Amino acid sequence: MLTIMSIDWSVISNYYSQIAQLYDATRPLPESIAEQIGDRILQIVEAKPTTKFLEPGIGTGRIGFPIIQKGYSYTGIDISREMMDELRRKFIQMPQNLTLIQGDASSLPFEDNSFDVVLTTHVLHCLADPLVGLSEIRRVLKPNGVYLACENLLSSYQKEFWDSFTRIVSQYRAKSQPETETQPEKKFSPFGEEMQRVLKEQGATVETITAARWQQSQSVSELFDAFQSKAFGLCWLVSEAEFQKAIQEFKTWCQQNYESFDVVLSDEVTFDITVARNWV
Ligand SMILES: C[S@@+](CC[C@H](N)C(=O)[O-])C[C@H]1O[C@@H](n2cnc3c(N)ncnc32)[C@H](O)[C@@H]1O
């Protein structure tokens, strides 16, 4: 499988504000599964009515929403106001237990030992240095607190699309940018085993739990449209003119690989949580 972990995502992290309104539709998470994940999180952390949650990079609240709805004290921080506006729109009235702050996960505006639970989903890789984000989480977590590093893993067909577009866009990127810029220093990748390894090295007791497993189906057209509407960071790595060429090439790839844009692809996806305890 092709990966381009050499890309410095912090350079393009602001793209979320441009795609805030598309975000949820292009990262499908059925309501019943979001509920299941929320319930599993509450179970893992043995939540009490007084449990205080923090979610750096809360975005549109895809993960936090069911926990907020249950009335737990929930603070979200995100660099993008537009992403958090999407979360605000999900409520008829802003719940009193929810605090939203526009700010940087690399410099959390909270005292040490403030939260019982900190959870993140796909945000630390957006930071210039994910290890700084991790140390901030550790700082604001209470001594008995729990950190949940969540991952909404891609299905096999999503990976195929992702890898194909990566391959195409990387060619345009390589043509237009000097080598030094296309190969930034490799930084810590805060996912899966690498995340577990770092947390263990820092003294945490770590376990990984699959909080939900479900069948996901999307049409070729739905998948292509998400790339065409620049819903992913990869689409923001090249100039508009290069993107237009890349997307045409990608359309041809879709046509060659699938009988029609109406074909529906289906596969199992999982939502995994790396649970870190005793991380003092
Ligand atoms: C991939 S989205 C994940 C959103 C949400 N956690 C989810 O799983 O749906 C990444 C989020 O991190 C936010 N973000 C990027 N850089 C950030 C930073 N330095 N500090 C705080 N939030 C940041 C983006 O605005 C975006 O909302």
XYZ file of C-alpha atoms and ligand atoms in Angstrom:
307
model
C 0.000 0.000 0.000
C 1.227 3.451 -0.896
C 1.551 5.988 1.883
C 2.924 9.508 1.866
C 3.706 10.023 5.500
C 6.450 12.432 4.483
C 3.808 15.102 3.933
C 3.731 17.760 6.600
C -0.016 17.985 7.240
C 0.399 21.033 9.468
C 1.105 23.028 6.301
C -2.407 22.333 5.038
C -4.314 21.962 8.299
C -6.327 25.121 7.625
C -8.116 23.444 4.750
C -10.701 22.163 7.232
C -12.307 25.606 7.378
C -12.853 25.441 3.598
C -14.534 22.034 3.719
C -16.359 22.252 7.069
C -19.792 21.940 5.439
C -18.738 18.808 3.526
C -16.883 17.184 6.383
C -19.516 14.889 7.900
C -20.866 13.713 4.531
C -17.383 12.747 3.368
C -16.498 10.912 6.620
C -19.622 8.762 6.981
C -20.450 7.616 10.506
C -24.010 6.289 10.967
C -25.844 7.806 13.941
C -26.343 4.402 15.588
C -22.587 3.698 15.335
C -21.702 7.115 16.773
C -24.043 6.279 19.692
C -22.353 2.892 20.123
C -18.901 4.527 20.147
C -20.071 7.147 22.665
C -21.462 4.443 24.967
C -18.262 2.410 24.674
C -16.161 5.465 25.571
C -18.302 6.123 28.654
C -17.874 2.473 29.636
C -14.083 2.457 29.090
C -13.539 5.538 31.242
C -16.157 4.464 33.808
C -17.765 7.873 33.451
C -19.459 9.465 36.444
C -21.746 12.517 36.300
C -18.715 14.636 37.319
C -16.336 13.299 34.629
C -14.779 16.135 32.613
C -13.956 15.492 28.949
C -11.634 17.412 26.637
C -11.429 16.876 22.887
C -8.646 18.728 21.054
C -9.513 18.945 17.320
C -13.210 18.361 18.048
C -14.139 19.498 14.523
C -17.835 18.958 13.797
C -18.223 16.843 16.943
C -18.672 13.596 15.015
C -17.359 11.618 18.006
C -18.237 13.859 20.968
C -21.862 14.607 20.024
C -23.546 11.624 21.775
C -21.501 12.212 24.957
C -22.417 15.913 24.962
C -26.069 14.973 24.463
C -25.903 12.811 27.590
C -24.980 15.891 29.627
C -21.295 15.260 30.479
C -19.022 18.270 30.900
C -17.356 18.458 27.473
C -14.776 20.959 26.254
C -13.794 21.048 22.606
C -10.942 23.031 21.139
C -10.284 23.459 17.436
C -8.243 25.766 15.256
C -11.175 26.066 12.854
C -14.198 28.086 13.905
C -16.041 26.875 10.808
C -15.676 23.209 11.863
C -17.059 23.998 15.336
C -19.903 26.023 13.762
C -21.029 22.761 12.146
C -21.217 21.230 15.630
C -23.107 24.266 16.975
C -25.663 23.811 14.171
C -26.438 20.284 15.439
C -28.094 21.724 18.559
C -31.341 23.686 18.688
C -29.851 25.423 21.715
C -26.180 25.304 22.780
C -25.984 22.827 25.696
C -24.650 24.303 28.936
C -22.308 21.331 29.441
C -20.467 22.122 26.167
C -17.600 24.634 25.954
C -16.083 25.338 22.539
C -12.828 27.234 22.221
C -11.016 28.269 19.063
C -7.387 27.479 19.770
C -4.311 25.397 19.088
C -3.958 21.826 20.345
C -0.186 22.484 20.557
C -0.763 25.030 23.300
C -3.850 24.099 25.299
C -5.290 27.044 27.263
C -5.910 24.971 30.403
C -4.244 24.477 33.786
C -2.310 21.270 34.470
C -4.441 18.332 35.735
C -7.771 19.735 34.498
C -9.537 16.834 32.773
C -10.515 13.242 33.614
C -10.608 12.173 29.966
C -8.907 13.556 26.883
C -9.817 12.084 23.530
C -8.548 12.781 20.056
C -9.551 11.483 16.642
C -7.316 12.224 13.649
C -5.912 15.510 14.875
C -2.350 15.112 16.171
C -1.045 14.463 12.643
C -2.256 17.992 11.757
C 0.186 19.563 14.218
C 3.660 20.797 13.306
C 4.941 18.456 16.023
C 2.467 15.758 17.163
C 4.669 15.050 20.199
C 4.005 18.583 21.462
C 0.259 17.910 21.176
C 0.729 14.666 23.075
C 2.676 16.375 25.858
C -0.047 19.013 26.158
C -2.668 16.263 26.540
C -0.556 14.626 29.223
C -0.144 17.950 31.032
C -3.868 18.755 31.230
C -4.901 15.196 32.132
C -5.504 14.516 35.846
C -3.133 11.947 37.424
C -5.829 9.238 37.236
C -7.060 10.458 33.883
C -7.502 8.423 30.720
C -6.335 9.362 27.236
C -8.217 7.874 24.288
C -6.479 8.028 20.905
C -9.281 7.146 18.494
C -9.035 6.020 14.887
C -11.832 5.672 12.363
C -10.025 3.208 10.104
C -10.524 3.269 6.329
C -12.270 0.444 4.501
C -10.322 -1.434 1.824
C -12.121 0.402 -0.997
C -11.487 3.800 0.648
C -7.779 2.872 0.824
C -7.805 2.008 -2.889
C -9.214 5.431 -3.750
C -6.884 7.186 -1.327
C -3.802 5.393 -2.671
C -4.733 6.036 -6.284
C -5.298 9.755 -5.744
C -2.125 9.960 -3.652
C -0.131 8.419 -6.492
C -1.587 10.826 -9.053
C -1.309 13.992 -6.981
C 2.211 13.111 -5.812
C 3.408 13.191 -9.441
C 2.074 16.719 -9.915
C 3.483 17.760 -6.568
C 6.921 16.373 -7.369
C 6.934 18.264 -10.702
C 6.031 21.609 -9.179
C 8.033 21.618 -5.945
C 11.726 21.363 -5.194
C 12.857 18.066 -3.670
C 13.591 19.584 -0.277
C 9.971 20.721 0.021
C 8.508 17.407 -1.116
C 10.488 15.473 1.458
C 10.101 17.156 4.824
C 11.641 15.546 7.858
C 9.734 12.446 8.947
C 7.823 13.160 12.118
C 6.094 10.913 14.620
C 2.970 9.417 13.033
C 0.372 9.414 15.824
C -1.534 6.350 14.644
C -1.785 2.669 15.519
C 1.341 0.898 16.694
C 3.546 3.992 16.541
C 1.174 5.824 18.888
C 1.019 2.806 21.218
C 4.801 2.542 21.268
C 5.290 6.211 22.206
C 2.641 6.069 24.934
C 4.259 2.932 26.404
C 7.698 4.567 26.256
C 6.216 7.439 28.252
C 5.112 4.988 30.960
C 1.420 4.569 30.119
C -0.453 1.296 30.394
C -1.880 0.822 26.918
C -4.615 -1.333 25.412
C -6.432 -1.157 22.090
C -10.170 -1.677 21.866
C -12.361 -1.938 18.791
C -15.309 0.190 19.874
C -17.430 -0.447 16.784
C -17.397 -2.542 13.637
C -19.879 -1.981 10.831
C -20.535 -2.478 7.125
C -20.016 0.683 5.104
C -21.252 1.193 1.538
C -20.479 4.049 -0.848
C -20.900 4.484 -4.591
C -17.943 5.208 -6.858
C -19.586 8.524 -7.654
C -19.857 9.454 -3.959
C -16.193 8.613 -3.421
C -15.032 10.480 -6.528
C -17.172 13.524 -5.666
C -15.492 13.787 -2.240
C -12.084 14.136 -3.928
C -13.477 16.462 -6.596
C -14.874 18.735 -3.904
C -11.422 18.743 -2.212
C -12.719 17.104 0.958
C -9.286 15.667 1.850
C -5.973 17.324 2.676
C -4.300 15.609 -0.268
C -6.341 17.756 -2.630
C -4.813 20.946 -1.196
C -1.197 20.006 -1.816
C -1.072 21.291 -5.385
C -2.121 24.440 -7.241
C -5.671 24.708 -8.588
C -4.430 24.068 -12.162
C -2.518 20.958 -11.054
C -5.494 19.773 -9.033
C -7.749 20.030 -12.111
C -5.303 17.857 -14.100
C -4.977 15.386 -11.224
C -8.736 15.053 -10.786
C -9.204 14.372 -14.509
C -6.592 11.642 -14.306
C -8.311 10.280 -11.215
C -11.667 10.243 -13.038
C -10.078 8.139 -15.767
C -8.720 5.782 -13.089
C -12.237 5.433 -11.628
C -13.693 4.737 -15.091
C -11.029 2.125 -15.841
C -11.327 0.356 -12.492
C -15.089 0.300 -11.948
C -17.841 -0.544 -14.436
C -19.780 2.593 -13.689
C -19.947 5.474 -11.217
C -23.171 3.890 -9.891
C -21.322 0.797 -8.623
C -21.686 0.524 -4.854
C -18.657 -0.667 -2.904
C -19.050 -2.226 0.496
C -16.681 -3.304 3.243
C -16.295 -3.578 6.996
C -14.798 -0.643 8.877
C -13.799 -0.349 12.502
C -13.408 2.393 15.060
C -10.425 1.605 17.275
C -9.404 3.260 20.508
C -5.934 3.178 22.045
C -6.554 3.599 25.760
C -3.709 5.052 27.846
C -3.882 4.935 31.650
C -1.386 5.689 34.448
C 0.324 8.142 32.086
C 1.673 10.492 34.729
C -9.508 15.222 10.547
S -10.331 16.474 11.437
C -10.949 15.528 12.820
C -12.180 16.126 13.427
C -12.841 15.238 14.488
N -11.927 14.907 15.546
C -13.364 13.982 13.824
O -12.801 12.895 14.029
O -14.340 14.070 13.078
C -9.009 17.380 12.175
C -9.508 18.542 13.021
O -8.388 19.088 13.709
C -8.455 20.506 13.619
N -7.098 21.043 13.771
C -6.089 21.066 12.870
N -4.980 21.620 13.404
C -5.304 21.953 14.682
C -4.598 22.568 15.751
N -3.325 22.968 15.613
N -5.241 22.759 16.921
C -6.528 22.395 17.076
N -7.257 21.815 16.099
C -6.653 21.600 14.918
C -9.065 20.778 12.270
O -9.604 22.076 12.184
C -10.130 19.674 12.210
O -11.327 20.090 12.805
